[in-house]
Amino acid sequence: EWGTRVLAAFNQELQAGGGTLLAQTSYDPAITDYAEEITKTLRISDSEARHHRLESILGTKLPNFEPRRREDIEFIFAAAQTASTERLLRPQLRFYRAGDVPTYATSSAFEPDPRANEDLEALMFPDMPWMLGGDLADAVRDVARAAWPNSASRRDRLFAFGFDAYRLAVALRERPGSANINVDGLTGHLTLDTDHHVRRELGWA
């Protein structure tokens, strides 16, 4: 269900920007081997099938065969609902010769863990400053850790939302009726649009 929603939103934005979705696949996050889904999407399985047909026609084994992936893709959007799944998905994309293709994910792909995130190398994703770090995030985290040593977690995104909700409320009280509100917060850069909806701009990592 999560993947269906993400795919629909992604495809809508992609097409609005003039892009075309060339292929898509879904996978079961309960398993750890995504070879079938990846080779099908990258058309590596097509390359292997052509190789087998050629061997059958020639009646001999062809040495030094290396299957090729499709060459018409500009980037890959590899959505995963958890960081642990993304840590499996990204290396398998590299193994199947897609390591040089720019690969994007959602913020769900990231959890701050320097011991476990090496497999995410070169993956691009947006996230809130609270997760990515920065002057404000680091300062607030230090104060929160001192006040609540057992509660202030870098993974607690709800803390960042509460912090920004308070700062936004203060800004609105100081400038009632104004749409010119800009708040650099822990969840991102917050502004109000003409309908007074809060817009949030994330950072990229």
Coordinates of C-alpha atoms in Angstrom, one line a residue:
E1 CA 0.0 0.0 0.0
W2 CA 2.8 2.4 0.9
G3 CA 4.6 1.6 -2.3
T4 CA 1.5 2.1 -4.4
R5 CA 1.0 5.6 -2.9
V6 CA 4.6 6.6 -3.4
L7 CA 4.6 5.3 -7.0
A8 CA 1.5 7.3 -7.9
A9 CA 2.8 10.5 -6.3
F10 CA 6.2 10.1 -8.0
N11 CA 4.8 9.3 -11.4
Q12 CA 2.5 12.3 -11.2
E13 CA 5.4 14.6 -10.5
L14 CA 7.6 13.0 -13.1
Q15 CA 5.1 13.4 -15.9
A16 CA 4.4 17.0 -14.8
G17 CA 8.1 17.7 -15.2
G18 CA 8.1 16.1 -18.7
G19 CA 9.6 12.8 -17.7
T20 CA 8.5 9.3 -18.6
L21 CA 8.4 6.2 -16.4
L22 CA 10.1 3.5 -18.4
A23 CA 9.7 0.6 -16.0
Q24 CA 8.5 -0.2 -12.6
T25 CA 8.4 -3.2 -10.3
S26 CA 7.4 -4.0 -6.7
Y27 CA 9.3 -6.2 -4.3
D28 CA 8.6 -7.9 -1.0
P29 CA 10.5 -6.2 1.8
A30 CA 10.3 -9.4 3.9
I31 CA 12.9 -11.0 1.6
T32 CA 16.5 -10.0 1.1
D33 CA 17.2 -11.0 -2.6
Y34 CA 15.7 -8.7 -5.2
A35 CA 17.6 -10.2 -8.2
E36 CA 14.5 -11.2 -10.1
E37 CA 12.9 -7.7 -9.8
I38 CA 16.1 -5.9 -10.6
T39 CA 17.1 -7.9 -13.6
K40 CA 13.7 -7.7 -15.0
T41 CA 13.5 -3.9 -14.6
L42 CA 17.0 -3.3 -16.0
R43 CA 16.3 -5.9 -18.8
I44 CA 19.3 -7.9 -17.8
S45 CA 17.2 -11.0 -18.0
D46 CA 16.5 -10.1 -21.6
S47 CA 20.2 -9.9 -22.3
E48 CA 20.7 -13.3 -20.7
A49 CA 17.8 -14.8 -22.8
R50 CA 19.4 -13.4 -26.0
H51 CA 22.7 -15.0 -25.0
H52 CA 21.1 -18.4 -24.4
R53 CA 19.2 -18.2 -27.7
L54 CA 22.5 -17.4 -29.5
E55 CA 24.2 -20.3 -27.9
S56 CA 21.3 -22.6 -28.9
I57 CA 21.5 -21.4 -32.5
L58 CA 25.3 -21.8 -32.7
G59 CA 25.3 -25.1 -30.7
T60 CA 28.2 -24.0 -28.6
K61 CA 29.0 -22.2 -25.3
L62 CA 30.0 -18.6 -25.7
P63 CA 32.7 -17.6 -23.2
N64 CA 33.2 -14.3 -21.5
F65 CA 29.6 -13.3 -21.6
E66 CA 28.6 -10.3 -19.6
P67 CA 24.9 -9.4 -19.6
R68 CA 24.0 -5.8 -20.3
R69 CA 21.5 -3.6 -18.6
R70 CA 19.2 -1.2 -20.5
E71 CA 20.9 2.1 -21.5
D72 CA 17.8 4.3 -21.8
I73 CA 17.4 5.2 -18.1
E74 CA 18.5 8.6 -16.7
F75 CA 18.0 7.7 -13.0
I76 CA 16.5 5.2 -10.7
F77 CA 14.0 5.9 -7.9
A78 CA 14.5 3.1 -5.5
A79 CA 11.8 3.6 -2.8
A80 CA 12.1 1.6 0.4
Q81 CA 10.0 2.0 3.5
T82 CA 12.9 1.3 5.9
A83 CA 16.6 2.0 6.0
S84 CA 17.4 -1.6 6.5
T85 CA 15.6 -2.5 3.2
E86 CA 17.4 0.3 1.3
R87 CA 20.7 -1.0 2.6
L88 CA 20.0 -4.3 0.8
L89 CA 18.5 -2.7 -2.3
R90 CA 21.3 -0.2 -3.2
P91 CA 24.2 -2.8 -3.2
Q92 CA 22.2 -5.1 -5.4
L93 CA 21.6 -2.4 -7.9
R94 CA 25.3 -1.8 -8.0
F95 CA 25.9 -5.6 -8.4
Y96 CA 23.6 -5.6 -11.4
R97 CA 25.6 -2.8 -13.2
A98 CA 23.4 0.1 -12.2
G99 CA 25.9 1.6 -9.7
D100 CA 26.7 4.4 -12.1
V101 CA 23.0 5.4 -12.6
P102 CA 21.9 8.3 -10.3
T103 CA 19.7 6.7 -7.7
Y104 CA 17.2 8.5 -5.5
A105 CA 15.0 7.4 -2.5
T106 CA 12.7 9.0 0.1
S107 CA 13.7 10.0 3.6
S108 CA 12.5 6.6 4.8
A109 CA 15.7 5.2 3.4
F110 CA 17.9 6.9 6.0
E111 CA 18.6 6.5 9.7
P112 CA 21.7 8.0 11.2
D113 CA 24.0 5.1 11.8
P114 CA 27.6 5.6 10.6
R115 CA 28.3 1.9 11.1
A116 CA 25.5 0.7 8.8
N117 CA 25.1 3.3 6.1
E118 CA 28.1 2.5 4.0
D119 CA 25.9 0.5 1.7
L120 CA 23.9 3.7 0.9
E121 CA 27.0 5.4 -0.6
A122 CA 26.0 7.7 -3.4
L123 CA 22.2 7.3 -2.8
M124 CA 20.5 10.7 -2.9
F125 CA 17.5 11.5 -0.7
P126 CA 15.7 14.5 1.0
D127 CA 15.3 14.7 4.7
M128 CA 14.8 17.1 7.6
P129 CA 17.7 19.0 9.2
W130 CA 17.0 17.2 12.4
M131 CA 18.1 14.0 10.7
L132 CA 20.9 15.4 8.5
G133 CA 22.4 17.7 11.1
G134 CA 23.4 21.3 11.0
D135 CA 24.0 24.3 13.3
L136 CA 20.4 24.5 14.6
A137 CA 19.8 20.8 14.8
D138 CA 23.1 20.2 16.7
A139 CA 22.4 23.0 19.1
V140 CA 18.9 21.9 19.9
R141 CA 20.0 18.3 20.2
D142 CA 22.6 19.3 22.8
V143 CA 20.1 21.2 24.9
A144 CA 17.5 18.5 24.6
R145 CA 20.0 15.8 25.6
A146 CA 21.0 17.8 28.6
A147 CA 17.4 18.3 29.7
W148 CA 16.2 14.8 28.9
P149 CA 19.2 12.5 28.8
N150 CA 17.1 9.4 28.1
S151 CA 14.6 10.9 25.7
A152 CA 16.2 13.1 23.2
S153 CA 16.9 10.8 20.2
R154 CA 18.1 11.9 16.8
R155 CA 15.6 9.4 15.3
D156 CA 12.7 11.0 17.0
R157 CA 11.2 13.0 14.1
L158 CA 8.2 14.0 16.2
F159 CA 10.4 16.1 18.4
A160 CA 11.4 18.1 15.4
F161 CA 7.8 18.6 14.4
G162 CA 6.8 19.8 17.9
F163 CA 9.8 22.2 17.9
D164 CA 8.8 23.7 14.5
A165 CA 5.1 23.8 15.4
Y166 CA 6.0 26.0 18.4
R167 CA 8.3 28.3 16.3
L168 CA 5.6 28.6 13.6
A169 CA 3.0 29.5 16.2
V170 CA 5.2 32.2 17.6
A171 CA 5.9 33.6 14.1
L172 CA 2.1 33.7 13.3
R173 CA 1.3 35.4 16.6
E174 CA 4.0 38.1 16.0
R175 CA 2.7 38.7 12.4
P176 CA -1.0 37.9 12.4
G177 CA -2.6 37.7 9.0
S178 CA 0.7 37.8 7.2
A179 CA 1.6 35.3 4.6
N180 CA 5.2 36.3 4.6
I181 CA 6.3 33.7 7.2
N182 CA 9.7 32.0 6.9
V183 CA 10.9 29.6 9.5
D184 CA 14.2 27.7 9.3
G185 CA 13.3 24.8 11.4
L186 CA 14.3 21.2 12.3
T187 CA 11.8 19.7 9.8
G188 CA 12.9 22.0 7.0
H189 CA 12.4 25.5 5.7
L190 CA 8.8 26.4 6.4
T191 CA 6.7 29.0 4.5
L192 CA 3.0 29.9 4.1
D193 CA 1.5 29.9 0.6
T194 CA -1.4 32.2 -0.5
D195 CA -3.9 29.8 1.0
H196 CA -2.1 29.8 4.3
H197 CA -0.9 26.2 3.9
V198 CA 2.4 25.5 5.4
R199 CA 5.0 24.4 2.8
R200 CA 8.1 22.5 3.9
E201 CA 11.3 22.3 1.9
L202 CA 13.7 19.5 2.8
G203 CA 17.4 19.3 2.4
W204 CA 19.2 16.9 0.2
A205 CA 21.9 14.4 1.2

